[in-house]
PDB file of C-alpha atoms and ligand atoms in Angstrom:
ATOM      1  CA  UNK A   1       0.000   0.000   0.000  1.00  0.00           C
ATOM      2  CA  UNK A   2       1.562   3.365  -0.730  1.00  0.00           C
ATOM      3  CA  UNK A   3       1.523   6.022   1.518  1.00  0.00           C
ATOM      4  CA  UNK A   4       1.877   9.660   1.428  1.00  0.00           C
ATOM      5  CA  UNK A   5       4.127  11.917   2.873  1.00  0.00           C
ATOM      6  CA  UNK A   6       1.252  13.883   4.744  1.00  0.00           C
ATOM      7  CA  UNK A   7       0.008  10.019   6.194  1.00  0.00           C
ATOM      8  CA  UNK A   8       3.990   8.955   6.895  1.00  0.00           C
ATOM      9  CA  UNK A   9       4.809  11.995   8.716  1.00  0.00           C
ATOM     10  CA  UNK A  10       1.510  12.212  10.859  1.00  0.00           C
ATOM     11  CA  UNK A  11       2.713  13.223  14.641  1.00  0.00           C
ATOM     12  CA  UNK A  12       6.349  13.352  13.933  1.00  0.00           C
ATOM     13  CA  UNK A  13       7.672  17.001  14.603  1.00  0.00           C
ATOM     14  CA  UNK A  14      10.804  17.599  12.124  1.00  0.00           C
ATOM     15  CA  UNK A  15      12.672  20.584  10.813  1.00  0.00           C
ATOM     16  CA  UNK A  16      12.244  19.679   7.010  1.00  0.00           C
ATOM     17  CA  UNK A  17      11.741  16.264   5.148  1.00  0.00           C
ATOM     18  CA  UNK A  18      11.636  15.248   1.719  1.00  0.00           C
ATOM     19  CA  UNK A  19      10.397  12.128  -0.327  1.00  0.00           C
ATOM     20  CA  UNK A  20      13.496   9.810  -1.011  1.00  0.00           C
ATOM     21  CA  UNK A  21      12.013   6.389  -2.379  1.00  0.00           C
ATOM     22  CA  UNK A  22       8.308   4.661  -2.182  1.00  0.00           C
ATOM     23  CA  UNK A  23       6.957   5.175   0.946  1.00  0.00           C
ATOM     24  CA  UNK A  24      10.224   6.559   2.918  1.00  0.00           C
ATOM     25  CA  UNK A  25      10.968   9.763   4.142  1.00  0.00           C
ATOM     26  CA  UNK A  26      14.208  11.453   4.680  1.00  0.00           C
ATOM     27  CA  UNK A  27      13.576  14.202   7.654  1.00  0.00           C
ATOM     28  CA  UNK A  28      15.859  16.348  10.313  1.00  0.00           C
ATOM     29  CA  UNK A  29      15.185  16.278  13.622  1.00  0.00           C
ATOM     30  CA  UNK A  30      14.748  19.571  15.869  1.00  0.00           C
ATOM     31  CA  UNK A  31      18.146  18.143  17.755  1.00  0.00           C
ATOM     32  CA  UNK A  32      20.150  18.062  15.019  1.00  0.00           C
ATOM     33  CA  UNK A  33      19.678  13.884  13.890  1.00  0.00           C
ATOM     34  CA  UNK A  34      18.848  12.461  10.134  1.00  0.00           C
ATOM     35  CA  UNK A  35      15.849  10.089   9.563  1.00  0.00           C
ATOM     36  CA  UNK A  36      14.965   7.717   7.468  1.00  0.00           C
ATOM     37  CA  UNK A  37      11.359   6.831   7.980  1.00  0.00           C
ATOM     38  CA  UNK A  38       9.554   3.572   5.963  1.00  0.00           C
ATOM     39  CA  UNK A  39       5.655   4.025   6.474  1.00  0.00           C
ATOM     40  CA  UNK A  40       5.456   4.718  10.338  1.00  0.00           C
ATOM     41  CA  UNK A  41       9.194   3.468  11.636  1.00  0.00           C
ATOM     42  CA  UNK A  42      12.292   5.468  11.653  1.00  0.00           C
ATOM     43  CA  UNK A  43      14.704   2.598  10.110  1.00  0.00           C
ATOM     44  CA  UNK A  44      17.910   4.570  10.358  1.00  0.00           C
ATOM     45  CA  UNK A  45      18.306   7.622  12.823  1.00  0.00           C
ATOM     46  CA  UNK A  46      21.792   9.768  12.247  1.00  0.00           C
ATOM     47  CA  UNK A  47      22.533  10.849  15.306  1.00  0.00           C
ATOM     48  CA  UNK A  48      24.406  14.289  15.688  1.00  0.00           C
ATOM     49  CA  UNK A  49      27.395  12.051  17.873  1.00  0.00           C
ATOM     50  CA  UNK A  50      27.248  10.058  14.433  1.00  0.00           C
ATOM     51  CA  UNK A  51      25.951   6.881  15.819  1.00  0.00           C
ATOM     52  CA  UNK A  52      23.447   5.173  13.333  1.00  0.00           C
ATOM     53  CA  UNK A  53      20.857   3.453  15.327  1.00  0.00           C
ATOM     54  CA  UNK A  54      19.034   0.631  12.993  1.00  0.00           C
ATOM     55  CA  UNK A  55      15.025  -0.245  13.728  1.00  0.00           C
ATOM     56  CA  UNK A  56      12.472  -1.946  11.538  1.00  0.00           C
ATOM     57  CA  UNK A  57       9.584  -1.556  13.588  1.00  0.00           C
ATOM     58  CA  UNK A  58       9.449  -5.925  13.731  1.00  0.00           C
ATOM     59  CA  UNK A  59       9.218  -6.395  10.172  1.00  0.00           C
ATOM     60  CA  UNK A  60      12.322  -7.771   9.194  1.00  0.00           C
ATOM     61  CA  UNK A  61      11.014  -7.771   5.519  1.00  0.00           C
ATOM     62  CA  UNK A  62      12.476  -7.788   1.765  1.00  0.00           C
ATOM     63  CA  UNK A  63      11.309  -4.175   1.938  1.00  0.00           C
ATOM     64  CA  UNK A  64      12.857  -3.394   4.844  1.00  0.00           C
ATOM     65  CA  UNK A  65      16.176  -5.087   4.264  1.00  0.00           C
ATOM     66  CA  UNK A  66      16.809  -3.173   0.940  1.00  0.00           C
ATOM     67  CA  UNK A  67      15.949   0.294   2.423  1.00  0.00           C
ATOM     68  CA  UNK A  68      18.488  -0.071   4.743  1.00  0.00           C
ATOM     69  CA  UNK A  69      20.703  -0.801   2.868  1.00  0.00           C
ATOM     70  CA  UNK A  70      20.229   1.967   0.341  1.00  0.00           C
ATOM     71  CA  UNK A  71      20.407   4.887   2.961  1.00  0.00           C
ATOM     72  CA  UNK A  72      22.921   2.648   5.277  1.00  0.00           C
ATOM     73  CA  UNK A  73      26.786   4.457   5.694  1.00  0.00           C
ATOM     74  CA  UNK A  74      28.979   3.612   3.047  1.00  0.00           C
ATOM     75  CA  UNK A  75      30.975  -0.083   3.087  1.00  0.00           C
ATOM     76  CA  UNK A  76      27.861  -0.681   5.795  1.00  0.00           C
ATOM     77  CA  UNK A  77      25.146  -3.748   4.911  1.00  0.00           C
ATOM     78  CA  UNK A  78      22.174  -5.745   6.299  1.00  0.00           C
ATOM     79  CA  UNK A  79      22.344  -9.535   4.303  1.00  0.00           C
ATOM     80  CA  UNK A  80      19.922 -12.431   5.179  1.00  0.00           C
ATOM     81  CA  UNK A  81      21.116 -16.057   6.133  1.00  0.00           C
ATOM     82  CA  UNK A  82      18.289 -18.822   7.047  1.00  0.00           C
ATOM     83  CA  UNK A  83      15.613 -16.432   8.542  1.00  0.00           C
ATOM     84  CA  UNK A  84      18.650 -13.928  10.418  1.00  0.00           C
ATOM     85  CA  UNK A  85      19.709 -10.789   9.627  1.00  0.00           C
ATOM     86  CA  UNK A  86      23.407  -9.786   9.935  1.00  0.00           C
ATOM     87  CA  UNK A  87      24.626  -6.269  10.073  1.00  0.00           C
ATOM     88  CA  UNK A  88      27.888  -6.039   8.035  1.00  0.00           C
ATOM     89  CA  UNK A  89      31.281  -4.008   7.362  1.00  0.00           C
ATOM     90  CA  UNK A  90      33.293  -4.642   4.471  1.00  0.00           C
ATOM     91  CA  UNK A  91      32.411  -6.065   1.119  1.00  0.00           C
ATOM     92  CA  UNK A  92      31.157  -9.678   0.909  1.00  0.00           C
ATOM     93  CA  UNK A  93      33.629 -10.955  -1.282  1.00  0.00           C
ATOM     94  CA  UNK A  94      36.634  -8.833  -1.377  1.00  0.00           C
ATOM     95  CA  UNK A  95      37.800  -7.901   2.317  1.00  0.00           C
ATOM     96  CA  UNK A  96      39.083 -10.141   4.410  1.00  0.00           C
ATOM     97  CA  UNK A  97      38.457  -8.119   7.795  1.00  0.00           C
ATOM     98  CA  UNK A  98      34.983  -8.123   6.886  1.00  0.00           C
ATOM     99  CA  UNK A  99      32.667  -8.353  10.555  1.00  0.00           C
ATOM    100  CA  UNK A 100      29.405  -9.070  10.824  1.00  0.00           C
ATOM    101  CA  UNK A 101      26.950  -8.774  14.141  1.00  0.00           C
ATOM    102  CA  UNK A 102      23.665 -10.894  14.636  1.00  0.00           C
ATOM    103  CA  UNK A 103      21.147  -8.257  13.816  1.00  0.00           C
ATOM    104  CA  UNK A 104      18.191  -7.241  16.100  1.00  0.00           C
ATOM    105  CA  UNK A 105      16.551  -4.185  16.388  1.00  0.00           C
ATOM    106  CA  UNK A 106      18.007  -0.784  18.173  1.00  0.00           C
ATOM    107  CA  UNK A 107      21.174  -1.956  16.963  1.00  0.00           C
ATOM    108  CA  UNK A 108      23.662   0.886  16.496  1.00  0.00           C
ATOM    109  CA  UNK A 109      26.708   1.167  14.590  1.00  0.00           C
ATOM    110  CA  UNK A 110      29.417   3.489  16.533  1.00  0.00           C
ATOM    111  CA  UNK A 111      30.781   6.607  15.273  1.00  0.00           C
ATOM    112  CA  UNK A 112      34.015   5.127  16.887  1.00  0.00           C
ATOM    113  CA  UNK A 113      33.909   1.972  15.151  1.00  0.00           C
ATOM    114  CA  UNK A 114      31.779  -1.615  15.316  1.00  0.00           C
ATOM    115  CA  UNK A 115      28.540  -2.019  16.676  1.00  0.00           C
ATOM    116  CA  UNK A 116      26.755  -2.243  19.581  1.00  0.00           C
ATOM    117  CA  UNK A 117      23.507  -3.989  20.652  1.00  0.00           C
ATOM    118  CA  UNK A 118      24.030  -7.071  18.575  1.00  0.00           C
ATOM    119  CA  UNK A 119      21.497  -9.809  18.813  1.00  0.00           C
ATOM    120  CA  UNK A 120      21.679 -13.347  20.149  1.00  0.00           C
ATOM    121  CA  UNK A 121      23.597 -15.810  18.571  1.00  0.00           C
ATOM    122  CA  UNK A 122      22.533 -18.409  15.756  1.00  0.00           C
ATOM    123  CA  UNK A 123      22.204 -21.327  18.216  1.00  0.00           C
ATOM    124  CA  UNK A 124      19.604 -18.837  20.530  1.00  0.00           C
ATOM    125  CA  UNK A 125      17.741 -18.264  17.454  1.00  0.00           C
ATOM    126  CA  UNK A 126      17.702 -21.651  15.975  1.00  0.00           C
ATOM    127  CA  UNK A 127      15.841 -22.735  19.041  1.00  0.00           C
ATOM    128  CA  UNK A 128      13.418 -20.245  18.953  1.00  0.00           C
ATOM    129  CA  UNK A 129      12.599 -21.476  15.535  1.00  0.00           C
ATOM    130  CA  UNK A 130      11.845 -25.098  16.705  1.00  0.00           C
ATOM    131  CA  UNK A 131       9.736 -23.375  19.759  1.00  0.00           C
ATOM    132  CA  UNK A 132       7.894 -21.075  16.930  1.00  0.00           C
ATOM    133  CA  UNK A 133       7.390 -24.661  15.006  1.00  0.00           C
ATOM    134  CA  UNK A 134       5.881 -26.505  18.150  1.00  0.00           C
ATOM    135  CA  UNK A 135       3.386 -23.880  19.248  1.00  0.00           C
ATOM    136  CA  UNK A 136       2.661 -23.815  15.343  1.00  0.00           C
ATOM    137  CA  UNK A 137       2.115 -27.714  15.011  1.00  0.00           C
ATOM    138  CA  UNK A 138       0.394 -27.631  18.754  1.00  0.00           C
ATOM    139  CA  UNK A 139      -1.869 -24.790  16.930  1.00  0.00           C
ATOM    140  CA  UNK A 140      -3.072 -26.679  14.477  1.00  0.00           C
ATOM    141  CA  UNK A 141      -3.941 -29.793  15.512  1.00  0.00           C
ATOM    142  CA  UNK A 142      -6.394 -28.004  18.094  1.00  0.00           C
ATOM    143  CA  UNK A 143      -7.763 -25.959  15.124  1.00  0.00           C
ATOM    144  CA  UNK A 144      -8.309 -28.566  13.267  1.00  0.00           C
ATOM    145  CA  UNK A 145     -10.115 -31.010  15.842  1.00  0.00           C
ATOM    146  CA  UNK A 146     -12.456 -27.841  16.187  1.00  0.00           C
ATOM    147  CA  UNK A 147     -11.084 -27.336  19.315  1.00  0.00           C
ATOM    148  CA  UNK A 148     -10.505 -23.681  19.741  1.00  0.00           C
ATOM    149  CA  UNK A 149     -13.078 -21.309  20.088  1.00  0.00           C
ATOM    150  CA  UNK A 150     -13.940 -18.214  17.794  1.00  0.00           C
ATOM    151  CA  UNK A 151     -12.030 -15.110  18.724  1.00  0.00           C
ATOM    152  CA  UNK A 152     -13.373 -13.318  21.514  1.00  0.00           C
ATOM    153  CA  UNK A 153     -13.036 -10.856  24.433  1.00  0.00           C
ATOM    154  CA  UNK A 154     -11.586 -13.556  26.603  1.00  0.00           C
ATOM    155  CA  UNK A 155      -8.903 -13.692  24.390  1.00  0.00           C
ATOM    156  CA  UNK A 156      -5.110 -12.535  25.226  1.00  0.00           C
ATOM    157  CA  UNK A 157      -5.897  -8.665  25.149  1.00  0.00           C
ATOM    158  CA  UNK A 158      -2.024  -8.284  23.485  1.00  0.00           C
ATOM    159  CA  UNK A 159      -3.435  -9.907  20.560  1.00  0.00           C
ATOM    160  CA  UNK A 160      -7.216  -9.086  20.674  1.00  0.00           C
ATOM    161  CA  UNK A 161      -7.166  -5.013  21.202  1.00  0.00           C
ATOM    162  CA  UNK A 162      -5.388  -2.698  18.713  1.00  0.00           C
ATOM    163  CA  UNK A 163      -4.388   1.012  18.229  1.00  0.00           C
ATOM    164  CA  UNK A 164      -6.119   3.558  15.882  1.00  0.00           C
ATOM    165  CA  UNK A 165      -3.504   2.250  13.583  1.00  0.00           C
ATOM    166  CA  UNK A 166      -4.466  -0.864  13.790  1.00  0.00           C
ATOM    167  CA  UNK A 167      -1.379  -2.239  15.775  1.00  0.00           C
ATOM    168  CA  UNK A 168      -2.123  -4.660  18.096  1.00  0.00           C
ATOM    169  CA  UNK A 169      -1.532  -3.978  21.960  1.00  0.00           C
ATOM    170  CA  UNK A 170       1.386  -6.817  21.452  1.00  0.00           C
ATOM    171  CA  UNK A 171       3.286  -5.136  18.985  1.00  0.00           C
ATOM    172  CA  UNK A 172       3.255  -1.853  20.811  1.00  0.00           C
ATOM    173  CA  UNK A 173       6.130  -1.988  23.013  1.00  0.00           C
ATOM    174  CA  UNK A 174       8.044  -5.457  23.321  1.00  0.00           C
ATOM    175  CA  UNK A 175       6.252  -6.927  20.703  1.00  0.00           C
ATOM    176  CA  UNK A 176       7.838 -10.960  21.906  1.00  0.00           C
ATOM    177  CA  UNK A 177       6.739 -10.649  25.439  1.00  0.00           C
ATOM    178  CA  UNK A 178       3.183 -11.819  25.491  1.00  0.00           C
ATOM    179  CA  UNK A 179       4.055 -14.218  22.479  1.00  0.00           C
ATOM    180  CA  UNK A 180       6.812 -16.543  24.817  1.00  0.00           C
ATOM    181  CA  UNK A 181       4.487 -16.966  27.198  1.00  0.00           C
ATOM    182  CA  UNK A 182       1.473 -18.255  24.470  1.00  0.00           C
ATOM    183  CA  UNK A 183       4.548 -20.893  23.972  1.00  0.00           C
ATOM    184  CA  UNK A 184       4.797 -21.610  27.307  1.00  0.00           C
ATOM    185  CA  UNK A 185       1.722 -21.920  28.406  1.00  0.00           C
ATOM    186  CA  UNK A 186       0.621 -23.543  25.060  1.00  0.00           C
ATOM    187  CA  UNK A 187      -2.308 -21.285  24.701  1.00  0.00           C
ATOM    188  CA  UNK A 188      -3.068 -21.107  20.998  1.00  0.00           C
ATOM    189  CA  UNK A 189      -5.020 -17.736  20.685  1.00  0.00           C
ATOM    190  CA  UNK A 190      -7.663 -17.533  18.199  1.00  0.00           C
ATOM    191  CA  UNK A 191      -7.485 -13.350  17.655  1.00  0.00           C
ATOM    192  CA  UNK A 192      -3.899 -14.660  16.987  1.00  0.00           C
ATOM    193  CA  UNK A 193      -4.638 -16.358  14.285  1.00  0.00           C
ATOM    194  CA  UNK A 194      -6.904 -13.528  12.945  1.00  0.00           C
ATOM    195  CA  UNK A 195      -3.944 -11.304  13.414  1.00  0.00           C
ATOM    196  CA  UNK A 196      -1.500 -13.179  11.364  1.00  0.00           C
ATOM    197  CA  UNK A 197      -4.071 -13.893   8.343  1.00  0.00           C
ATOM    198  CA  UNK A 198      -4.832 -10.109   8.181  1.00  0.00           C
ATOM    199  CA  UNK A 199      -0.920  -9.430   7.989  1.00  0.00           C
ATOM    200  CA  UNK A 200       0.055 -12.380   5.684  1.00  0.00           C
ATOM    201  CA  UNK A 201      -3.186 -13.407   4.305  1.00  0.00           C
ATOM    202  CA  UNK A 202      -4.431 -16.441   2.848  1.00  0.00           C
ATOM    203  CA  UNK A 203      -6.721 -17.911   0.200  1.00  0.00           C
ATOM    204  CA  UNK A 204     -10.662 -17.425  -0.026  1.00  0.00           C
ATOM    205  CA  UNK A 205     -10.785 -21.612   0.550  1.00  0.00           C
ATOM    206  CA  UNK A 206      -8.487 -21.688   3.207  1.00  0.00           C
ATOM    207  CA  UNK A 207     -10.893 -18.296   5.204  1.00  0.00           C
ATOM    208  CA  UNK A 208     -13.669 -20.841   4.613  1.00  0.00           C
ATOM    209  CA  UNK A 209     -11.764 -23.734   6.446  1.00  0.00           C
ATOM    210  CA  UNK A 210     -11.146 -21.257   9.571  1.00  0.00           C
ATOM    211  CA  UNK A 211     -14.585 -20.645   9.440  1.00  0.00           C
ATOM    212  CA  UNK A 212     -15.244 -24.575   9.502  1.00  0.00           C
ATOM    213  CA  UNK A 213     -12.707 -25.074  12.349  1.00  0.00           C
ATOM    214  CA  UNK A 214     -13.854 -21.955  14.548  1.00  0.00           C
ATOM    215  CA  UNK A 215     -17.320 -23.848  14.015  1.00  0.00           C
ATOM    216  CA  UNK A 216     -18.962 -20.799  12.689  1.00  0.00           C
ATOM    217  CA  UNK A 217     -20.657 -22.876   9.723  1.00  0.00           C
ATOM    218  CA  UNK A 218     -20.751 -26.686   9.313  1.00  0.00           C
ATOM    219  CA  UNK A 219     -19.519 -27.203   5.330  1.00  0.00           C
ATOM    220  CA  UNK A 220     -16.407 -29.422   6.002  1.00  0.00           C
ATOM    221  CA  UNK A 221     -13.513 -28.753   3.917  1.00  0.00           C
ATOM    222  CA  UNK A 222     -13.169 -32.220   2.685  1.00  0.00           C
ATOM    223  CA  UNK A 223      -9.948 -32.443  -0.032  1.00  0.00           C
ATOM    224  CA  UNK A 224      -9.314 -28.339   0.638  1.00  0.00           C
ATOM    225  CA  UNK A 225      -8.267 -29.003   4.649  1.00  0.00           C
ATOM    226  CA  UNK A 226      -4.338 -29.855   3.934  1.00  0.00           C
ATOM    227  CA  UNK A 227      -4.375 -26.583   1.497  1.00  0.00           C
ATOM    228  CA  UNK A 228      -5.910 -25.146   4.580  1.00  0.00           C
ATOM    229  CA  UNK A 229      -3.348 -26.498   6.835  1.00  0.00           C
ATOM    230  CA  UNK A 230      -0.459 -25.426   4.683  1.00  0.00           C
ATOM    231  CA  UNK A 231      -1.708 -21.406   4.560  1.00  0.00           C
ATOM    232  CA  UNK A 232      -2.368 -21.348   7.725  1.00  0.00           C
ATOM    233  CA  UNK A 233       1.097 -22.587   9.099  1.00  0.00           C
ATOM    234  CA  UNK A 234       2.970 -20.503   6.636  1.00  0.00           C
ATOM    235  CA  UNK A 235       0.820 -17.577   8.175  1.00  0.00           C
ATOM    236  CA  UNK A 236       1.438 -18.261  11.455  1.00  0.00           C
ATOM    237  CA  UNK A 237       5.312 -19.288  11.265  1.00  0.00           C
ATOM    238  CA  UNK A 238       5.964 -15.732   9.363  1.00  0.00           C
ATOM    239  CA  UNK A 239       4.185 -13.689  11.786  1.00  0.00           C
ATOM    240  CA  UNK A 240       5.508 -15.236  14.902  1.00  0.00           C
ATOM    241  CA  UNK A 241       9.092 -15.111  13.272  1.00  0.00           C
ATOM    242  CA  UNK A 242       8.526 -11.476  12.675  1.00  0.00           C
ATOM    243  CA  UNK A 243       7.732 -10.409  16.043  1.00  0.00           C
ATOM    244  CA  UNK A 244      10.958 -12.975  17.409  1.00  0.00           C
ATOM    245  CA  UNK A 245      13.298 -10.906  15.748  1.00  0.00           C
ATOM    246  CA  UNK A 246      13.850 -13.226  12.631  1.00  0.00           C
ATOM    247  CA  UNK A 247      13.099 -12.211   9.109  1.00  0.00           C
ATOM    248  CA  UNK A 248      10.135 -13.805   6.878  1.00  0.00           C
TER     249      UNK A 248
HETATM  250 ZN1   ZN B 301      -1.110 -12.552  23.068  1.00  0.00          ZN
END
């Protein structure tokens, strides 16, 4: 969806700002720092001490990812390896004191060299994966018995209540928090669910299965419930990876 500068800069107070790709803003700061904004999120902030603090908002996306790197400092570069973002310095092939740091957001490269708030390390991450694929498999299996009940006020208010702009009360603030402990205490939210199909939305067949499984009409989905399945996991998995700090 594309956006306006009048809609991207609504509430931000700035000194002057200008258009610099689809849907990103380049603004000053009264105090002195750069910005470049992407829809609502300031992805890279200049400080004045020259710091460059790094932030996309919990959507590690394509998107994302290549804005960065366009308005990142020079010899400076986000790359993707199995679901994690690196922050780099150096050029891929060519120099051999190339460093990288697990990327995570609020990272900041230093005016004085490296970076600081790096994120956890692969093996961290690759278990959070498998936890994201348990709660995911757990998930379904309930859905699909007809098990879970239609979303509803006595659901997790993180996930059920949202912000004028639509952002849930989870992903205000530490968007993870409220997530872990749906993994821990396997507690498979249905306005979850609802949440991740309006973000990475599936097919009209697959909506119809929900519907089935949620028990709000009784046409089974017959042949159509493994399609169903599949949509719905890929759902899930990408919006659960995107609020655990991993891209998708
Ligand atoms: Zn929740």
């Amino acid at each position: 969806m594309k956006q306006t500068k009048r809609e991207i800069m609504a509430g931000v107070e700035c000194v002057s700002s200008k258009i610099v790709d689809n849907n990103t803003v380049e603004y000053k700061r009264i105090d002195g720092a750069r910005v470049i904004r992407l829809y609502r999120t300031d992805i890279l902030v200049f400080k004045p001490s020259g710091d460059v603090a790094l932030n996309s908002g919990g959507r590690q996306t394509v998107t994302t990812k290549e804005r960065m790197n366009k308005f990142l400092p020079k010899g400076w570069g986000i790359y993707q390896e199995k679901n994690v973002w690196y922050l780099s310095k150096g050029e891929y092939w060519s120099d051999p004191d190339r460093k990288s740091w697990v990327y995570q957001d609020g990272i900041t490269i230093l005016s004085a060299g490296g970076a600081s708030g790096a994120g956890k390390d692969r093996k961290k991450l690759d278990k959070r994966l498998k936890r994201i694929k348990a709660y995911v498999d757990g998930f379904i299996k309930k859905l699909a018995a007809r098990e879970l009940e239609q979303p509803g006020d006595g659901d997790c208010w993180y996930c059920l209540f949202e912000d004028k702009y639509d952002r849930t009360w989870g992903d205000i603030g530490d968007r993870s928090h409220h997530i872990l402990g749906h993994f821990k205490d396997k507690y498979y939210v249905p306005s979850l669910l609802m949440n991740a199909i309006k973000e990475l939305p599936v097919s009209r067949i697959t909506e119809s299965c929900i519907g089935y499984w949620f028990k709000r009409h009784d046409q089974t989905c017959r042949s159509f419930e493994n399609i169903g399945k599949k949509q719905v996991r890929k759902s899930l998995t990408r919006y659960l990876k995107r609020r655990l700090g991993m891209a998708a």
